[in-house]
Amino acid sequence: MSDRSSEAVRAWYSKPEHFVCTDVDSKIFDWSLLRHLGYDLIFNEKVVVDLGPSGLDAVMFAQRTKLWIAVDFVEPLLQQRVSWRFPGGEKVKSIVADFRALDEISNASIDTVLDYSSTDHIEEGRERARAEIFRILKPQRYYVLTYPNACFYPGHVRETRGDFGYEVHYTPEEIVAEVVEAGFTIVYHNIRDSRSGLIACKPEPTEGARS
């Protein structure tokens, strides 16, 4: 995100009226992606990173995991959506961070990354965010991503800006190309409507490949 966009997003999501995620239809679609591989494979005794958390995912699935890590650069949102629900931090912890610099998370330490229409709000440096996601994932583990599908927006609008900040809309071909360029292999792609999604896997490293 540019500084201007970052500040717009921080201001928007720091308002109490935006703390609660009420878009249940979107969450139902998000969870349907997970069923393609099965909740056990995605969550059971796994270390999960939740980028831009709604809070609903942690409520539904955190107790299955070894550790649930919620990440956002808006601290009040993390507090209200996640931290207060899980006092003590044994199963769930929150990290205030930019998705493009996940410095508190070690290389190849994460089993699953959830990116439910979060990185599409980055105006500058989405490739750095994908590189960070690739870095922290263990080989043969999963990156779950939903995105605004440009094909379903009137006039195929590619970008929007508003009080919430910036949002990029992808065609299915564009999002696949961006994720593959980051080093991932596509496992599943559900092109539904204006909210579409995919699951990608980090392959085993080959000699000389990025880790």
PDB file of C-alpha atoms in Angstrom, residues 61-188:
ATOM      1  CA  PHE A  61     -11.303 -23.154  13.451  1.00  0.00           C
ATOM      2  CA  ALA A  62      -8.639 -21.963  15.925  1.00  0.00           C
ATOM      3  CA  GLN A  63      -9.343 -24.695  18.469  1.00  0.00           C
ATOM      4  CA  ARG A  64      -8.373 -27.291  15.849  1.00  0.00           C
ATOM      5  CA  THR A  65      -4.952 -25.728  15.298  1.00  0.00           C
ATOM      6  CA  LYS A  66      -1.615 -25.881  17.072  1.00  0.00           C
ATOM      7  CA  LEU A  67      -1.395 -22.090  16.796  1.00  0.00           C
ATOM      8  CA  TRP A  68      -3.473 -19.408  15.056  1.00  0.00           C
ATOM      9  CA  ILE A  69      -1.621 -16.191  14.167  1.00  0.00           C
ATOM     10  CA  ALA A  70      -3.783 -13.210  13.185  1.00  0.00           C
ATOM     11  CA  VAL A  71      -1.888 -10.492  11.288  1.00  0.00           C
ATOM     12  CA  ASP A  72      -2.970  -6.948  10.451  1.00  0.00           C
ATOM     13  CA  PHE A  73      -1.377  -3.513  10.526  1.00  0.00           C
ATOM     14  CA  VAL A  74      -4.464  -1.994  12.217  1.00  0.00           C
ATOM     15  CA  GLU A  75      -4.015  -2.770  15.912  1.00  0.00           C
ATOM     16  CA  PRO A  76      -7.526  -1.775  17.097  1.00  0.00           C
ATOM     17  CA  LEU A  77      -9.038  -4.161  14.543  1.00  0.00           C
ATOM     18  CA  LEU A  78      -6.892  -7.038  15.786  1.00  0.00           C
ATOM     19  CA  GLN A  79      -7.857  -6.297  19.359  1.00  0.00           C
ATOM     20  CA  GLN A  80     -11.579  -6.173  18.649  1.00  0.00           C
ATOM     21  CA  ARG A  81     -11.839  -8.991  16.117  1.00  0.00           C
ATOM     22  CA  VAL A  82      -9.416 -11.494  17.618  1.00  0.00           C
ATOM     23  CA  SER A  83      -7.441 -10.744  20.789  1.00  0.00           C
ATOM     24  CA  TRP A  84     -10.299 -10.192  23.238  1.00  0.00           C
ATOM     25  CA  ARG A  85     -11.940 -13.478  22.184  1.00  0.00           C
ATOM     26  CA  PHE A  86      -8.838 -15.476  23.071  1.00  0.00           C
ATOM     27  CA  PRO A  87      -7.244 -14.102  26.253  1.00  0.00           C
ATOM     28  CA  GLY A  88      -3.956 -15.698  27.207  1.00  0.00           C
ATOM     29  CA  GLY A  89      -2.641 -16.193  23.679  1.00  0.00           C
ATOM     30  CA  GLU A  90      -2.033 -19.935  24.038  1.00  0.00           C
ATOM     31  CA  LYS A  91      -3.910 -20.948  20.890  1.00  0.00           C
ATOM     32  CA  VAL A  92      -4.271 -17.568  19.215  1.00  0.00           C
ATOM     33  CA  LYS A  93      -1.783 -14.700  18.973  1.00  0.00           C
ATOM     34  CA  SER A  94      -1.934 -11.383  17.147  1.00  0.00           C
ATOM     35  CA  ILE A  95       0.884  -9.669  15.272  1.00  0.00           C
ATOM     36  CA  VAL A  96       0.695  -6.050  14.177  1.00  0.00           C
ATOM     37  CA  ALA A  97       2.548  -6.088  10.857  1.00  0.00           C
ATOM     38  CA  ASP A  98       2.501  -5.146   7.202  1.00  0.00           C
ATOM     39  CA  PHE A  99       1.894  -8.179   4.974  1.00  0.00           C
ATOM     40  CA  ARG A 100       4.951  -7.142   2.963  1.00  0.00           C
ATOM     41  CA  ALA A 101       7.245  -7.512   6.006  1.00  0.00           C
ATOM     42  CA  LEU A 102       6.291 -10.491   8.182  1.00  0.00           C
ATOM     43  CA  ASP A 103       9.564 -10.266  10.073  1.00  0.00           C
ATOM     44  CA  GLU A 104       8.258 -11.896  13.262  1.00  0.00           C
ATOM     45  CA  ILE A 105       7.504 -15.143  11.405  1.00  0.00           C
ATOM     46  CA  SER A 106      10.353 -17.521  10.617  1.00  0.00           C
ATOM     47  CA  ASN A 107      11.104 -19.111   7.268  1.00  0.00           C
ATOM     48  CA  ALA A 108       9.144 -22.294   6.464  1.00  0.00           C
ATOM     49  CA  SER A 109       7.339 -22.308   9.814  1.00  0.00           C
ATOM     50  CA  ILE A 110       3.679 -22.040   8.733  1.00  0.00           C
ATOM     51  CA  ASP A 111       1.322 -24.782   7.536  1.00  0.00           C
ATOM     52  CA  THR A 112      -1.515 -22.646   6.136  1.00  0.00           C
ATOM     53  CA  VAL A 113      -1.864 -18.994   5.122  1.00  0.00           C
ATOM     54  CA  LEU A 114      -5.391 -17.576   4.814  1.00  0.00           C
ATOM     55  CA  ASP A 115      -5.679 -14.488   2.603  1.00  0.00           C
ATOM     56  CA  TYR A 116      -9.376 -13.747   2.320  1.00  0.00           C
ATOM     57  CA  SER A 117      -9.380 -10.723   0.008  1.00  0.00           C
ATOM     58  CA  SER A 118      -6.647  -9.027   2.046  1.00  0.00           C
ATOM     59  CA  THR A 119      -3.609  -8.665  -0.233  1.00  0.00           C
ATOM     60  CA  ASP A 120      -5.835  -7.186  -2.963  1.00  0.00           C
ATOM     61  CA  HIS A 121      -5.952  -4.044  -0.806  1.00  0.00           C
ATOM     62  CA  ILE A 122      -2.209  -3.502  -1.269  1.00  0.00           C
ATOM     63  CA  GLU A 123      -1.650  -0.790  -3.856  1.00  0.00           C
ATOM     64  CA  GLU A 124       2.140  -1.038  -4.063  1.00  0.00           C
ATOM     65  CA  GLY A 125       4.234  -4.114  -3.415  1.00  0.00           C
ATOM     66  CA  ARG A 126       1.822  -7.034  -3.724  1.00  0.00           C
ATOM     67  CA  GLU A 127       4.712  -9.088  -5.079  1.00  0.00           C
ATOM     68  CA  ARG A 128       6.573  -8.504  -1.790  1.00  0.00           C
ATOM     69  CA  ALA A 129       3.547  -9.747   0.157  1.00  0.00           C
ATOM     70  CA  ARG A 130       3.372 -12.919  -1.990  1.00  0.00           C
ATOM     71  CA  ALA A 131       7.119 -13.421  -1.499  1.00  0.00           C
ATOM     72  CA  GLU A 132       6.677 -13.157   2.272  1.00  0.00           C
ATOM     73  CA  ILE A 133       3.828 -15.667   2.202  1.00  0.00           C
ATOM     74  CA  PHE A 134       6.006 -18.030   0.162  1.00  0.00           C
ATOM     75  CA  ARG A 135       8.901 -17.551   2.597  1.00  0.00           C
ATOM     76  CA  ILE A 136       6.967 -18.374   5.760  1.00  0.00           C
ATOM     77  CA  LEU A 137       5.133 -21.424   4.372  1.00  0.00           C
ATOM     78  CA  LYS A 138       6.526 -24.905   4.784  1.00  0.00           C
ATOM     79  CA  PRO A 139       7.016 -26.873   1.550  1.00  0.00           C
ATOM     80  CA  GLN A 140       3.943 -28.828   0.469  1.00  0.00           C
ATOM     81  CA  ARG A 141       1.680 -26.559   2.504  1.00  0.00           C
ATOM     82  CA  TYR A 142      -1.138 -24.254   1.462  1.00  0.00           C
ATOM     83  CA  TYR A 143      -1.939 -20.667   0.590  1.00  0.00           C
ATOM     84  CA  VAL A 144      -5.720 -20.043   0.498  1.00  0.00           C
ATOM     85  CA  LEU A 145      -6.691 -16.881  -1.371  1.00  0.00           C
ATOM     86  CA  THR A 146      -9.906 -15.123  -2.362  1.00  0.00           C
ATOM     87  CA  TYR A 147     -10.010 -12.110  -4.651  1.00  0.00           C
ATOM     88  CA  PRO A 148     -12.396  -9.658  -6.368  1.00  0.00           C
ATOM     89  CA  ASN A 149     -13.002 -11.113  -9.830  1.00  0.00           C
ATOM     90  CA  ALA A 150     -12.895  -8.261 -12.370  1.00  0.00           C
ATOM     91  CA  CYS A 151     -14.990 -10.240 -14.864  1.00  0.00           C
ATOM     92  CA  PHE A 152     -18.049  -9.803 -12.656  1.00  0.00           C
ATOM     93  CA  TYR A 153     -17.778  -6.052 -12.077  1.00  0.00           C
ATOM     94  CA  PRO A 154     -19.674  -3.667 -14.397  1.00  0.00           C
ATOM     95  CA  GLY A 155     -17.308  -2.487 -17.090  1.00  0.00           C
ATOM     96  CA  HIS A 156     -14.687  -4.888 -15.735  1.00  0.00           C
ATOM     97  CA  VAL A 157     -13.516  -2.177 -13.330  1.00  0.00           C
ATOM     98  CA  ARG A 158      -9.915  -2.977 -12.391  1.00  0.00           C
ATOM     99  CA  GLU A 159      -9.340  -0.781  -9.345  1.00  0.00           C
ATOM    100  CA  THR A 160     -11.437   1.001  -6.754  1.00  0.00           C
ATOM    101  CA  ARG A 161     -10.614   3.547  -4.081  1.00  0.00           C
ATOM    102  CA  GLY A 162     -12.758   4.709  -1.232  1.00  0.00           C
ATOM    103  CA  ASP A 163     -12.827   5.359   2.494  1.00  0.00           C
ATOM    104  CA  PHE A 164     -11.697   1.752   3.015  1.00  0.00           C
ATOM    105  CA  GLY A 165      -8.584   2.367   0.917  1.00  0.00           C
ATOM    106  CA  TYR A 166      -7.537   0.642  -2.294  1.00  0.00           C
ATOM    107  CA  GLU A 167      -8.722  -2.586  -3.947  1.00  0.00           C
ATOM    108  CA  VAL A 168      -7.454  -4.270  -7.118  1.00  0.00           C
ATOM    109  CA  HIS A 169      -9.742  -6.550  -9.152  1.00  0.00           C
ATOM    110  CA  TYR A 170      -8.151  -9.490 -10.947  1.00  0.00           C
ATOM    111  CA  THR A 171      -9.195 -11.624 -13.871  1.00  0.00           C
ATOM    112  CA  PRO A 172      -8.713 -15.323 -13.043  1.00  0.00           C
ATOM    113  CA  GLU A 173      -5.779 -15.458 -15.451  1.00  0.00           C
ATOM    114  CA  GLU A 174      -4.073 -12.504 -13.764  1.00  0.00           C
ATOM    115  CA  ILE A 175      -4.327 -13.843 -10.237  1.00  0.00           C
ATOM    116  CA  VAL A 176      -3.052 -17.250 -11.318  1.00  0.00           C
ATOM    117  CA  ALA A 177      -0.099 -15.652 -13.104  1.00  0.00           C
ATOM    118  CA  GLU A 178       0.772 -13.547 -10.036  1.00  0.00           C
ATOM    119  CA  VAL A 179       0.590 -16.475  -7.632  1.00  0.00           C
ATOM    120  CA  VAL A 180       2.571 -18.786  -9.932  1.00  0.00           C
ATOM    121  CA  GLU A 181       5.189 -16.061 -10.424  1.00  0.00           C
ATOM    122  CA  ALA A 182       5.644 -16.044  -6.640  1.00  0.00           C
ATOM    123  CA  GLY A 183       6.619 -19.736  -6.823  1.00  0.00           C
ATOM    124  CA  PHE A 184       3.358 -21.506  -6.009  1.00  0.00           C
ATOM    125  CA  THR A 185       1.528 -24.329  -7.768  1.00  0.00           C
ATOM    126  CA  ILE A 186      -2.245 -23.941  -8.169  1.00  0.00           C
ATOM    127  CA  VAL A 187      -4.167 -26.802  -6.560  1.00  0.00           C
ATOM    128  CA  TYR A 188      -7.760 -25.606  -6.957  1.00  0.00           C
TER     129      TYR A 188
END
